[in-house]
mmCIF file of C-alpha atoms in Angstrom:
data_model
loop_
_atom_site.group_PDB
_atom_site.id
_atom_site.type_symbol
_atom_site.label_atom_id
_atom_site.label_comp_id
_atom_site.label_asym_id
_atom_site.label_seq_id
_atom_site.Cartn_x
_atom_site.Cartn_y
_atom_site.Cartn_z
ATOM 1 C CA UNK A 696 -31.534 -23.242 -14.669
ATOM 2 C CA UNK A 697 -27.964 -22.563 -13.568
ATOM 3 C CA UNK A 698 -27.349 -21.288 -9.918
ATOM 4 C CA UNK A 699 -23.786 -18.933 -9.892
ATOM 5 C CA UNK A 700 -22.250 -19.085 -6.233
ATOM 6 C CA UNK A 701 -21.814 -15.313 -6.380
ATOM 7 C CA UNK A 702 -19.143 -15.715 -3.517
ATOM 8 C CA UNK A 703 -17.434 -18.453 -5.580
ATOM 9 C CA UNK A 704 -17.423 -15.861 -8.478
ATOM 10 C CA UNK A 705 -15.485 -12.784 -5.941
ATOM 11 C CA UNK A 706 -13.411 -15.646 -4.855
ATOM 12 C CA UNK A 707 -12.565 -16.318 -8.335
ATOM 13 C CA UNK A 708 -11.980 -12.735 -9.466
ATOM 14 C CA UNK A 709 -9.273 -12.078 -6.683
ATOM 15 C CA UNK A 710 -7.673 -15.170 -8.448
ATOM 16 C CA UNK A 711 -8.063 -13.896 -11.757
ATOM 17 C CA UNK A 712 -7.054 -10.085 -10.761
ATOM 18 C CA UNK A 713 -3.997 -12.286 -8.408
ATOM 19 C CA UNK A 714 -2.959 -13.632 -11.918
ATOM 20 C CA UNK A 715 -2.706 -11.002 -14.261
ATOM 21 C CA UNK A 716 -0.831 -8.685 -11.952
ATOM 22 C CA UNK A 717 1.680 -11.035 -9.945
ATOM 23 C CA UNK A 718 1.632 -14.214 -12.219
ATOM 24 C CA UNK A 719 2.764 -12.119 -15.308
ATOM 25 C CA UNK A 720 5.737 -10.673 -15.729
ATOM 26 C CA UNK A 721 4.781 -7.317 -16.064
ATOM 27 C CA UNK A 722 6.086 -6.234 -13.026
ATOM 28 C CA UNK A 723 8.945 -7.622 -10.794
ATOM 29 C CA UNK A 724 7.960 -9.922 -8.238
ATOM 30 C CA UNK A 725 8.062 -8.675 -4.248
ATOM 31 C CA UNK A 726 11.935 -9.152 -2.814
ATOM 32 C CA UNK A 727 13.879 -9.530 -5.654
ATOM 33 C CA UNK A 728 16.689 -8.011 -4.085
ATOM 34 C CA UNK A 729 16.331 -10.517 -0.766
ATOM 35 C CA UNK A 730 16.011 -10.305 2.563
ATOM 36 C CA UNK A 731 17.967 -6.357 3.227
ATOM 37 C CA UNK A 732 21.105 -8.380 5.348
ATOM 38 C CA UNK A 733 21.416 -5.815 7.964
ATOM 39 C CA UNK A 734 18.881 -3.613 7.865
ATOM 40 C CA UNK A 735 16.735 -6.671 8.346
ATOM 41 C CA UNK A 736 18.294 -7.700 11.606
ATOM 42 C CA UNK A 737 17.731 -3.637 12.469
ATOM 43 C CA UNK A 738 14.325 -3.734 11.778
ATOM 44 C CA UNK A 739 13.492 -6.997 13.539
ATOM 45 C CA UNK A 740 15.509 -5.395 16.833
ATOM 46 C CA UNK A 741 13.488 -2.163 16.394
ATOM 47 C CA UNK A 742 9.895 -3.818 15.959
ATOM 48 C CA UNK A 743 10.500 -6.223 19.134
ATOM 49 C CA UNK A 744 11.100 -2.189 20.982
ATOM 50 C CA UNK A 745 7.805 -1.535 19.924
ATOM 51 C CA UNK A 746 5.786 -3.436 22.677
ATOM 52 C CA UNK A 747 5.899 -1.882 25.709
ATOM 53 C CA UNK A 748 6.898 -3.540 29.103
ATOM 54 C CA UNK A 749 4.469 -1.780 30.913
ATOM 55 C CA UNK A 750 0.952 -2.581 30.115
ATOM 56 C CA UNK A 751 -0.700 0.972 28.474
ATOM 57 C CA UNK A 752 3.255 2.484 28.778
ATOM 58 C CA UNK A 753 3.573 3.666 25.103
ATOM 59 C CA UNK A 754 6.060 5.915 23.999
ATOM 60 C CA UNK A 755 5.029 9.450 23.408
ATOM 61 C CA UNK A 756 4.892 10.318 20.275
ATOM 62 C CA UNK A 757 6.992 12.879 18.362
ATOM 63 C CA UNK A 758 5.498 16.258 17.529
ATOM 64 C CA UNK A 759 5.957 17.238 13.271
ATOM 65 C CA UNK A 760 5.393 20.411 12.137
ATOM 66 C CA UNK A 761 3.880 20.203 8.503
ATOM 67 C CA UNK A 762 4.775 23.028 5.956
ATOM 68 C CA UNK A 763 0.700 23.756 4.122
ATOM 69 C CA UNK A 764 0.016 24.917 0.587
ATOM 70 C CA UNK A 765 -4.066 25.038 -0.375
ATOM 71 C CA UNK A 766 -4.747 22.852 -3.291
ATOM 72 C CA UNK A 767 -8.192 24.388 -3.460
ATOM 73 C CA UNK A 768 -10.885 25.707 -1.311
ATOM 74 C CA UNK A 769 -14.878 26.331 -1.629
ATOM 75 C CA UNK A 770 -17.620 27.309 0.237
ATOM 76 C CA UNK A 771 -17.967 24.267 2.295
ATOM 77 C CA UNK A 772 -14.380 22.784 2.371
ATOM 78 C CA UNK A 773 -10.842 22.985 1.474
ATOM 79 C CA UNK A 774 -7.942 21.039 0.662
ATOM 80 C CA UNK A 775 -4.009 21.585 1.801
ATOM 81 C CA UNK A 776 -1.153 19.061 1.136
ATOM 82 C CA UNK A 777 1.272 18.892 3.977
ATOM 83 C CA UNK A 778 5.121 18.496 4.030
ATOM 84 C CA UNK A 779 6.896 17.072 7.290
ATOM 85 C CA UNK A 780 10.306 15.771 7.903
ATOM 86 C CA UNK A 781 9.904 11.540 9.196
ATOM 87 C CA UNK A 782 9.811 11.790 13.052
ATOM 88 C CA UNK A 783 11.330 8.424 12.674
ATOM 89 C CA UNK A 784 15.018 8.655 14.729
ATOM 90 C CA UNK A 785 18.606 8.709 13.319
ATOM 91 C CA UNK A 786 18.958 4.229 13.387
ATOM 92 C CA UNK A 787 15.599 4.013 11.006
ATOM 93 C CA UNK A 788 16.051 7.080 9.054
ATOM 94 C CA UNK A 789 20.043 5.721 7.604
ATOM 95 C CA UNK A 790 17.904 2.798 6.787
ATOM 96 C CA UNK A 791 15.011 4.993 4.880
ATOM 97 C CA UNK A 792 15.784 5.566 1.275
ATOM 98 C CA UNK A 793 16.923 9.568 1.316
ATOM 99 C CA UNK A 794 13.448 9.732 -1.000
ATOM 100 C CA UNK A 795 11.051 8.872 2.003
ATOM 101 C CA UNK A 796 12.694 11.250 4.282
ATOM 102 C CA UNK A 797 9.845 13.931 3.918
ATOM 103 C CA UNK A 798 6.416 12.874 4.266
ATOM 104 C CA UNK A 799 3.475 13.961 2.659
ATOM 105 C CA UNK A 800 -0.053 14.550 3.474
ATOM 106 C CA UNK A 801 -3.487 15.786 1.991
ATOM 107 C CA UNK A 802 -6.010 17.049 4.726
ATOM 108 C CA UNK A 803 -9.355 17.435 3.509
ATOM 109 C CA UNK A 804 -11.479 19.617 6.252
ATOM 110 C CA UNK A 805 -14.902 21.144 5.978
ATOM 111 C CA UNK A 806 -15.095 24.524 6.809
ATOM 112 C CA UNK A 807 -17.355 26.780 9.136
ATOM 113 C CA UNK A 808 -16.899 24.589 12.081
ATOM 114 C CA UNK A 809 -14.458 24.661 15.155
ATOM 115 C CA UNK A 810 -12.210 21.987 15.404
ATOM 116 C CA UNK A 811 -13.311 20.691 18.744
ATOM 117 C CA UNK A 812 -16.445 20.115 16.598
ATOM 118 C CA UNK A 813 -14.948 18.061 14.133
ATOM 119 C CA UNK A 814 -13.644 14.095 13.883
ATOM 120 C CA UNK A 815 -10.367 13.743 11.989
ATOM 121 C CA UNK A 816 -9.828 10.235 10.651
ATOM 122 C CA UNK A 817 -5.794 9.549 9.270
ATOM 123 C CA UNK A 818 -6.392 7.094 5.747
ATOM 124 C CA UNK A 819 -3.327 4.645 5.486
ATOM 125 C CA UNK A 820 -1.958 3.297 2.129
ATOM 126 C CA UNK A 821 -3.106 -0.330 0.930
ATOM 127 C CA UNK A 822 -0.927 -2.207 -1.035
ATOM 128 C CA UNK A 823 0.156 -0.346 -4.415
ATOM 129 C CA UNK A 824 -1.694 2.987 -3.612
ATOM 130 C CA UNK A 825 0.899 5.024 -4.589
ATOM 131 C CA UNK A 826 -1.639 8.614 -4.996
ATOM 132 C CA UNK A 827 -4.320 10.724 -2.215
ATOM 133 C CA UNK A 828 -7.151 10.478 -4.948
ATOM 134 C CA UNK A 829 -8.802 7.295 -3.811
ATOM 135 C CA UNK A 830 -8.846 7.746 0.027
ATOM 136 C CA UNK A 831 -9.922 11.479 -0.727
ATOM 137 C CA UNK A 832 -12.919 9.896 -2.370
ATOM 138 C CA UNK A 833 -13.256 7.332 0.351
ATOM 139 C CA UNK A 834 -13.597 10.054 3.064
ATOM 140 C CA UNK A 835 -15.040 13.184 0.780
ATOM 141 C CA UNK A 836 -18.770 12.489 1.833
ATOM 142 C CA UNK A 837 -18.081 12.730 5.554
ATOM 143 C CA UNK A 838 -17.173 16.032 4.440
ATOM 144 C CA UNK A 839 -21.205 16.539 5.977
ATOM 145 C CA UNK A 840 -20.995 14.672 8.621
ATOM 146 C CA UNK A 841 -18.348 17.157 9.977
ATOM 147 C CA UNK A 842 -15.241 14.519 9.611
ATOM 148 C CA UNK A 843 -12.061 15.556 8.049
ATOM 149 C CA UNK A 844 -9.796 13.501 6.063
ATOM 150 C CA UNK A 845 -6.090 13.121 6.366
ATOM 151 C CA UNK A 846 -4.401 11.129 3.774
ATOM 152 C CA UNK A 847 -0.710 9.778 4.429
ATOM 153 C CA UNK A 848 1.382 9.094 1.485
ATOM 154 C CA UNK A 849 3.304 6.175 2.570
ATOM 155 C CA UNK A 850 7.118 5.471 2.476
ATOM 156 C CA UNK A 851 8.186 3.460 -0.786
ATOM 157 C CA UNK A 852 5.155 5.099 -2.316
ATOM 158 C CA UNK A 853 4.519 7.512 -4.738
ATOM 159 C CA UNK A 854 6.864 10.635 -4.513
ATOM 160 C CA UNK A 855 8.472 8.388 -1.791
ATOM 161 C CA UNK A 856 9.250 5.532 -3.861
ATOM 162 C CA UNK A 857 13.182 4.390 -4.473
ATOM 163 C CA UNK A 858 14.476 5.001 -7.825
ATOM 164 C CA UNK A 859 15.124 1.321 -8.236
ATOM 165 C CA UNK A 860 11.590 0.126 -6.784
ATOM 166 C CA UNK A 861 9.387 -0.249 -9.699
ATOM 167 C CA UNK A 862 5.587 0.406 -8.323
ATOM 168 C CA UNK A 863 4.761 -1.327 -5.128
ATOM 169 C CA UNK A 864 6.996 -4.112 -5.536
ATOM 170 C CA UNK A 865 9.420 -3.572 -2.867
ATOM 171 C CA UNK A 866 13.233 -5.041 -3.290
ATOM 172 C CA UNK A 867 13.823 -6.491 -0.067
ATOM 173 C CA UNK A 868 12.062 -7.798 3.175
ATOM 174 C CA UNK A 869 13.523 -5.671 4.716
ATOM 175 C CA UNK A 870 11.318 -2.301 3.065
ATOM 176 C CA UNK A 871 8.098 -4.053 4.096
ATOM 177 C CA UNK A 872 8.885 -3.724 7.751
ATOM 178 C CA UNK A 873 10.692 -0.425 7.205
ATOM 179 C CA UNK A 874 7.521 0.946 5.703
ATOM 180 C CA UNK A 875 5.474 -0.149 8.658
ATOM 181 C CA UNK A 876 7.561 0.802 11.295
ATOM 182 C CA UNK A 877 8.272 4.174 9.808
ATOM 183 C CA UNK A 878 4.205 4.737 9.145
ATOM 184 C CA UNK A 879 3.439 3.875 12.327
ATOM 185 C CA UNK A 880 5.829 6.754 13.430
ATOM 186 C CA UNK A 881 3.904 9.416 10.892
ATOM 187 C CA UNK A 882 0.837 8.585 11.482
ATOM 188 C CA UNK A 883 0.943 8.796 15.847
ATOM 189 C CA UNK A 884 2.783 11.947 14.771
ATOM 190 C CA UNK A 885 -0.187 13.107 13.130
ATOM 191 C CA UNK A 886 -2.858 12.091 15.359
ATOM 192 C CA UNK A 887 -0.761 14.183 17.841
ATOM 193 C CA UNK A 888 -0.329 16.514 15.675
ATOM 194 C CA UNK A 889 -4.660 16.896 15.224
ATOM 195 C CA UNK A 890 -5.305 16.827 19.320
ATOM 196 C CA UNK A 891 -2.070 19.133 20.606
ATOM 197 C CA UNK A 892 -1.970 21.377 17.454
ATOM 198 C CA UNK A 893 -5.007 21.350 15.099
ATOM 199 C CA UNK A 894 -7.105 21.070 18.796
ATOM 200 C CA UNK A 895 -9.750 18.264 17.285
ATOM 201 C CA UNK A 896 -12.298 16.973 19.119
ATOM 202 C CA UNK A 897 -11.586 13.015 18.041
ATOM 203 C CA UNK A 898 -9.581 11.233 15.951
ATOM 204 C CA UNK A 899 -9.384 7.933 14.099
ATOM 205 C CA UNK A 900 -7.175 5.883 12.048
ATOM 206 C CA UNK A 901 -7.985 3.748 9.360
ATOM 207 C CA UNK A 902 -6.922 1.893 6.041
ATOM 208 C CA UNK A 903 -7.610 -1.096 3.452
ATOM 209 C CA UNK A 904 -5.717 -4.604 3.395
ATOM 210 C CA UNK A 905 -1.948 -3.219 4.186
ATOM 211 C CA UNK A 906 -3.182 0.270 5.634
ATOM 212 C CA UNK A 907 -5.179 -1.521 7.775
ATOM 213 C CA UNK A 908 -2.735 -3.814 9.495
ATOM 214 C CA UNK A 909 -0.946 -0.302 9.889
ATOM 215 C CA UNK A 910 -4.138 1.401 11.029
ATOM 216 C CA UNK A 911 -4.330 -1.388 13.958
ATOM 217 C CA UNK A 912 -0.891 -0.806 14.951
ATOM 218 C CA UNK A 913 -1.322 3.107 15.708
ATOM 219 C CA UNK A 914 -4.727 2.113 16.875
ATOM 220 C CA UNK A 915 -2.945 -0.017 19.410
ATOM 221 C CA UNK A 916 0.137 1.791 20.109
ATOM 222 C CA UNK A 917 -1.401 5.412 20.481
ATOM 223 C CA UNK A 918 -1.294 6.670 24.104
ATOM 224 C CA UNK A 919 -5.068 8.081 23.620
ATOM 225 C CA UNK A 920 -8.160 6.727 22.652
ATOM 226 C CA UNK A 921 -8.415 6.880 18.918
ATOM 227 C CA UNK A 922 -11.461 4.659 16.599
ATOM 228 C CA UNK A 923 -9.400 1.822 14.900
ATOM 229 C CA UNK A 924 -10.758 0.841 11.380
ATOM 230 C CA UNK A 925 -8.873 -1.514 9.251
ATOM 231 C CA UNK A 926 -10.667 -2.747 6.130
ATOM 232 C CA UNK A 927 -10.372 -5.961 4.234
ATOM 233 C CA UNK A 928 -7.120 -6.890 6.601
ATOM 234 C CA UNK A 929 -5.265 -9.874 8.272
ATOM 235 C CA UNK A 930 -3.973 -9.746 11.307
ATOM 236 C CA UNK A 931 -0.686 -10.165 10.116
ATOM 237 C CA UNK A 932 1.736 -9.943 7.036
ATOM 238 C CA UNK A 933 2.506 -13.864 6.929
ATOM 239 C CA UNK A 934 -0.875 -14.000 5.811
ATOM 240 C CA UNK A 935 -0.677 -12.005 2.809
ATOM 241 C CA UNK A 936 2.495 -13.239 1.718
ATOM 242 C CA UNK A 937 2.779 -17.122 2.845
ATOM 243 C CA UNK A 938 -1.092 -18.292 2.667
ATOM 244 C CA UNK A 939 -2.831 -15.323 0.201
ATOM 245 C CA UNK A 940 -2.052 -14.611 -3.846
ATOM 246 C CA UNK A 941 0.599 -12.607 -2.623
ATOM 247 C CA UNK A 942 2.538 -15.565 -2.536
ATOM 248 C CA UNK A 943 2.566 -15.409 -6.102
ATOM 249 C CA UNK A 944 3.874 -12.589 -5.873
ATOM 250 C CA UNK A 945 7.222 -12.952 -3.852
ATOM 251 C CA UNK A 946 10.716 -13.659 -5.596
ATOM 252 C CA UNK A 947 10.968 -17.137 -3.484
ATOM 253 C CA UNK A 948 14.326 -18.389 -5.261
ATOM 254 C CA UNK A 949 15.631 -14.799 -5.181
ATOM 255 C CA UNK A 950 15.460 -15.318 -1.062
ATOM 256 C CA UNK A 951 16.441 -18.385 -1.321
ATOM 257 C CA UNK A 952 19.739 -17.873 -3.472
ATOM 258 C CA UNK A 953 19.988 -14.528 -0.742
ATOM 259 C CA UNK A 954 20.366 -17.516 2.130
ATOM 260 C CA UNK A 955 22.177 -19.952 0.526
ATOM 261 C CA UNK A 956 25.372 -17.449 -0.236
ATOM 262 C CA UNK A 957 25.134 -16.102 3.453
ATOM 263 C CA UNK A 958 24.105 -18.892 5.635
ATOM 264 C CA UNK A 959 23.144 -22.085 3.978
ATOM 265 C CA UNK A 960 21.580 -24.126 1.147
ATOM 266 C CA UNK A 961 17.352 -24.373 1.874
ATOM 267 C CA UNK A 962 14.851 -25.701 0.381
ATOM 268 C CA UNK A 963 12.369 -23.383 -0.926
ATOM 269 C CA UNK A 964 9.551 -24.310 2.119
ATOM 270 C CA UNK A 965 12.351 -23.558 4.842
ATOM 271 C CA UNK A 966 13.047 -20.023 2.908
ATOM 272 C CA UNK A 967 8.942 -19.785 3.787
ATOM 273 C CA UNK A 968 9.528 -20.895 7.057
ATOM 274 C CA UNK A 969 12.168 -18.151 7.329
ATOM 275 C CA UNK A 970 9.660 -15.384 6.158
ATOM 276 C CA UNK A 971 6.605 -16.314 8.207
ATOM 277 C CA UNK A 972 9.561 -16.290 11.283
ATOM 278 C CA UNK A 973 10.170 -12.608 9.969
ATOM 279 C CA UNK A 974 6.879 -11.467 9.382
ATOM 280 C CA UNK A 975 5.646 -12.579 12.595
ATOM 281 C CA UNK A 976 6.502 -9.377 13.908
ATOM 282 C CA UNK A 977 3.834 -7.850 12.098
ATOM 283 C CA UNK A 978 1.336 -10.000 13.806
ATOM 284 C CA UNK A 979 -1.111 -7.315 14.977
ATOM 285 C CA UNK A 980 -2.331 -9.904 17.739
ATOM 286 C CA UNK A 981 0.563 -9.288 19.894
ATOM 287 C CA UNK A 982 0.233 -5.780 19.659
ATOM 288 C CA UNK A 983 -1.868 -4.355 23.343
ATOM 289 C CA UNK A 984 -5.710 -3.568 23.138
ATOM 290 C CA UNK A 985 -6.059 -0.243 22.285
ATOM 291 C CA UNK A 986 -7.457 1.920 25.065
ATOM 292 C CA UNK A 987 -11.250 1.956 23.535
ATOM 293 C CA UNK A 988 -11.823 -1.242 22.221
ATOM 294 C CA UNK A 989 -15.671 -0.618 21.430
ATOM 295 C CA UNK A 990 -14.574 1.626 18.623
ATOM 296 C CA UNK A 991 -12.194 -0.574 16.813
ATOM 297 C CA UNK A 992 -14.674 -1.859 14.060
ATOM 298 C CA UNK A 993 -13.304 -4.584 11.177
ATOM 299 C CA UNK A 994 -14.610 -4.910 7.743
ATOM 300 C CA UNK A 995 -14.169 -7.897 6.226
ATOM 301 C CA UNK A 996 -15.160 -9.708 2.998
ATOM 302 C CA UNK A 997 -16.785 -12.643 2.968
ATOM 303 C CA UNK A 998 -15.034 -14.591 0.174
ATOM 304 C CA UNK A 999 -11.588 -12.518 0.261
ATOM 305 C CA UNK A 1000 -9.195 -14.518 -2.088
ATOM 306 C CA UNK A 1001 -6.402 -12.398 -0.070
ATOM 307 C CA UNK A 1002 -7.477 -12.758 3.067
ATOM 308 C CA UNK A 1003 -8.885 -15.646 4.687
ATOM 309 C CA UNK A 1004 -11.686 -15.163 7.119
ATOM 310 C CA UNK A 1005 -9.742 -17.101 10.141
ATOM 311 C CA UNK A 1006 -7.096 -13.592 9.947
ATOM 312 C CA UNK A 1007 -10.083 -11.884 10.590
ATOM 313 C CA UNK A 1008 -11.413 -13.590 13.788
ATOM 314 C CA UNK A 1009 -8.151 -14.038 15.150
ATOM 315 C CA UNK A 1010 -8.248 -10.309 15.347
ATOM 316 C CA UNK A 1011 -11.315 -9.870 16.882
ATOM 317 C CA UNK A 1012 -10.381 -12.384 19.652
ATOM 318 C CA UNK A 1013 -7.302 -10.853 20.664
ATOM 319 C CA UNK A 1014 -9.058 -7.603 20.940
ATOM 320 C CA UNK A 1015 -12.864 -8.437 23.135
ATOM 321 C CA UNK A 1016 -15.072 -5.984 23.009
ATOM 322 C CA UNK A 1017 -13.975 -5.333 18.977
ATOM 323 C CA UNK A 1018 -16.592 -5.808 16.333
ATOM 324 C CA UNK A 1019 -16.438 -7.320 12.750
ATOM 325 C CA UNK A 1020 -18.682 -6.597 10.025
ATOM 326 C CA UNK A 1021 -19.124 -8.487 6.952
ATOM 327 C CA UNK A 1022 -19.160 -7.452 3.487
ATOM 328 C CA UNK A 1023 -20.547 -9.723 0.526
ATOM 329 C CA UNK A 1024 -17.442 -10.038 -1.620
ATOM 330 C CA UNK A 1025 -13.818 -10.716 -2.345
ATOM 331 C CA UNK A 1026 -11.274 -8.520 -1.607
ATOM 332 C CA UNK A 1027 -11.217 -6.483 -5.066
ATOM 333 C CA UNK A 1028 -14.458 -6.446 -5.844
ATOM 334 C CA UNK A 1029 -15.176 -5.059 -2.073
ATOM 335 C CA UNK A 1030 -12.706 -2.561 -2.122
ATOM 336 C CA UNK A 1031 -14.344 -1.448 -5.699
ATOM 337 C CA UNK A 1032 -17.743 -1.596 -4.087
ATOM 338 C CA UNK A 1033 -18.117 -1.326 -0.465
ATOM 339 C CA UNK A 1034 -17.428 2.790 0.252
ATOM 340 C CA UNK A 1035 -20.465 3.219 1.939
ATOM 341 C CA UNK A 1036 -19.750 0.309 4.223
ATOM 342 C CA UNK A 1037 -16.394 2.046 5.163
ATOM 343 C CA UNK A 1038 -17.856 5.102 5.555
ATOM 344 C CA UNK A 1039 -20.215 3.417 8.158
ATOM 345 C CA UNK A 1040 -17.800 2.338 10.123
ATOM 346 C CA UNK A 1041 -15.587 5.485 10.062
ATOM 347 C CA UNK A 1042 -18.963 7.268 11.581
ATOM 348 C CA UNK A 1043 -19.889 4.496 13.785
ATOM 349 C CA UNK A 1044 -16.491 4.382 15.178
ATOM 350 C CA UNK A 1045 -15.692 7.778 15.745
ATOM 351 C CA UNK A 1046 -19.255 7.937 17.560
ATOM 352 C CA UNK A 1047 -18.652 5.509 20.036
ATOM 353 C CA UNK A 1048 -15.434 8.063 21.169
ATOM 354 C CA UNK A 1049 -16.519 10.347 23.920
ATOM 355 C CA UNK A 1050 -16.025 13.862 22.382
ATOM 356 C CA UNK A 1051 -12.483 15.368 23.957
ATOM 357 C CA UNK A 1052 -12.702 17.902 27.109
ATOM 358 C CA UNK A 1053 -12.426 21.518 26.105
ATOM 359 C CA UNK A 1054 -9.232 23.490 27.317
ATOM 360 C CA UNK A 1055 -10.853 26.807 29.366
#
C-alpha cells in the first residue's frame, strides 16, 4: 500500500503551478525594465514617511468622493462600481502611470438594513488579480450575514495596468512599491470613506498573498480600529521574491545589467542582496500594532510553496494578541479551496470589533 504525503503533494503543486507560469516564457519575467532609477529612490524616501514618530500618530487619511453607476440590483442586494481620483499627493501621483490615476471599486451591499447595522470589509488584489469577480465571490455569502463587500481594483491592474506591462508582471522595482504605497492610500481612503460618509457600523480590510501584506499595512496604519485579515501572506515582499517561486520569476540579470551601467559590476547574489535591502521596506513587522489586535486574524497554509510558515509566525509575534489559523494546503490549492475558511475569519474578525457609537 502506498501512503501520499498529501502536504508533500500541495507543496508540489505550487512548484508545478510556479513552473508553468514563471519558468516558461510565456510571460515576461518580474523587473525586466530594472530597478525604476529615481522613482525608486522616491519611493524608498516616501515608504520610510510612512511610520509615524509618534506611537498611534497616523496621518489622517484623505477623504475621495466616488462617482456610482448600479451594475445590478435585486431584492436582497445590489451592486455599484465606483470611480475616484488616487488621494495619493502630487510626488507619487508624477510617479503613477497616467492609467492608475482613477481608481476603481465594486461595492457589493445587502439591502433593507441601515448602515450602522452593517460590517463593510475592503478586498485587496493578490498577485495577478487583475478583475472584481473573484473577491465578489469571496465575500457574496456574507451578503446574509449583513457584511458588505468592497472590492479595490489595484494600480498596475486591470483597467489600471501600463500599456507596456504585460499582465501582472511589473517592469521595474520600483511599480511594486508604487502599487503598495499608492493602495495603501485608496484603501484608508475608503475605510474613511465607509465610517464619515457611508456611516457603517465596522469595517475591515482584507486580501490573499500580496493583498494581504497590503491589508496589514492599512490594518496597521489606519487611525481607527478596523479587523485585519490577510490570507496566505508573508510578512514581507523579500519573501516572495528572494526565498518563494517568485524568485523564478524576477528578471535577475536584467537588475543586474540595470546596476552594473549605473553603479557597478555585481554578482548576481549581491543584485539579491540589493533587492531584499529594497524590499525590506515592505516588511509588515515594522509597521505599529494596529489599535485592536484581537481582530487581526491570519490564514495560513500549511505546506505553502510561496510562503514559508516562519513569514507567518514572524507576523504573529510582532503583533501579540494576533491569531493564526491554519489551513491544510499549499498556497494554490488553498486559495482554490479554502473560501469558507476566509469567510470565517472575515466574520470572526469583524465580531470581535465593538459595533461603532451612533451619532444622535
Amino acid at each position: 500500500m502506498v501512503t501520499v504525503n498529501l502536504g508533500m503533494l500541495h507543496y508540489i503543486l505550487d512548484h508545478v503551478y510556479g513552473a508553468f507560469v514563471h519558468r516558461t516564457k510565456i510571460t515576461p519575467p518580474f523587473f525586466s525594465r530594472g530597478w525604476g532609477g529615481t522613482k525608486l529612490e522616491l519611493l524608498e524616501r516616501l515608504i520610510t514617511q510612512l511610520f509615524p514618530e509618534v506611537e498611534g500618530q497616523n496621518w489622517p487619511p484623505s477623504l475621495i468622493q466616488p462617482i456610482w453607476k448600479t451594475v445590478w440590483e435585486t431584492q436582497n442586494a445590489c451592486l455599484r462600481e465606483g470611480v475616484f481620483r488616487t488621494p495619493c499627493d502630487e510626488q507619487l501621483l508624477s510617479a503613477l502611470p497616467p492609467e492608475s490615476h482613477n481608481a476603481r471599486v465594486a461595492f457589493l451591499v445587502p439591502k433593507s438594513v441601515p448602515p450602522q447595522n452593517m460590517a463593510c470589509v475592503v478586498h485587496l488584489a493578490g498577485t495577478g488579480d487583475h478583475t472584481f469577480e473573484r473577491r465578489l465571490r469571496l465575500g457574496g455569502p456574507l451578503l446574509k450575514q449583513n457584511i458588505a463587500t468592497m472590492v479595490l481594483e489595484s494600480p498596475f491592474y486591470g483597467q489600471r495596468r501600463p500599456l507596456l506591462q504585460r499582465g501582472a508582471k511589473l517592469l521595474c522595482v520600483s511599480d511594486l512599491l508604487l502599487l503598495g504605497r499608492a493602495t495603501i492610500e485608496e484603501a484608508r481612503s475608503l475605510l474613511y470613506w465607509l465610517d464619515s460618509e457611508a456611516g457603517f457600523g465596522k469595517m475591515g480590510v482584507c486580501g490573499l498573498s500580496m493583498g494581504g501584506v497590503h491589508a496589514a499595512m492599512v490594518g496597521s496604519l489606519h487611525p481607527t480600529p478596523v479587523a485585519t485579515l490577510p490570507f496566505l501572506s508573508p510578512h514581507s515582499a523579500v519573501v516572495a521574491f528572494c526565498e518563494g517561486i517568485l524568485k523564478h520569476a524576477t528578471a535577475w540579470e536584467a537588475l543586474r545589467e540595470d546596476l552594473a551601467a549605473k553603479e557597478a559590476a555585481m554578482t548576481l547574489e549581491e543584485v539579491r542582496q540589493r533587492m531584499r535591502n529594497v524590499l525590506s521596506l515592505t516588511d509588515v513587522t515594522r509597521f505599529p500594532i494596529p489599535k485592536n489586535p484581537n481582530a487581526i486574524i491570519f490564514v495560513a497554509a500549511t505546506d505553502d510553496g510561496y510562503i514559508p510558515k516562519h513569514s507567518v509566525l514572524e507576523l504573529q509575534k510582532a503583533w501579540p494578541g494576533s491569531e493564526v489559523r491554519w489551513v491544510t494546503g499549499g498556497h494554490v490549492s488553498s486559495f482554490l479551496l479554502h473560501n469558507d475558511e476566509f469567510r470565517k475569519a472575515i466574520v470572526d474578525g469583524l465580531n470581535r470589533l465593538e459595533w461603532k457609537e451612533p451619532i444622535l
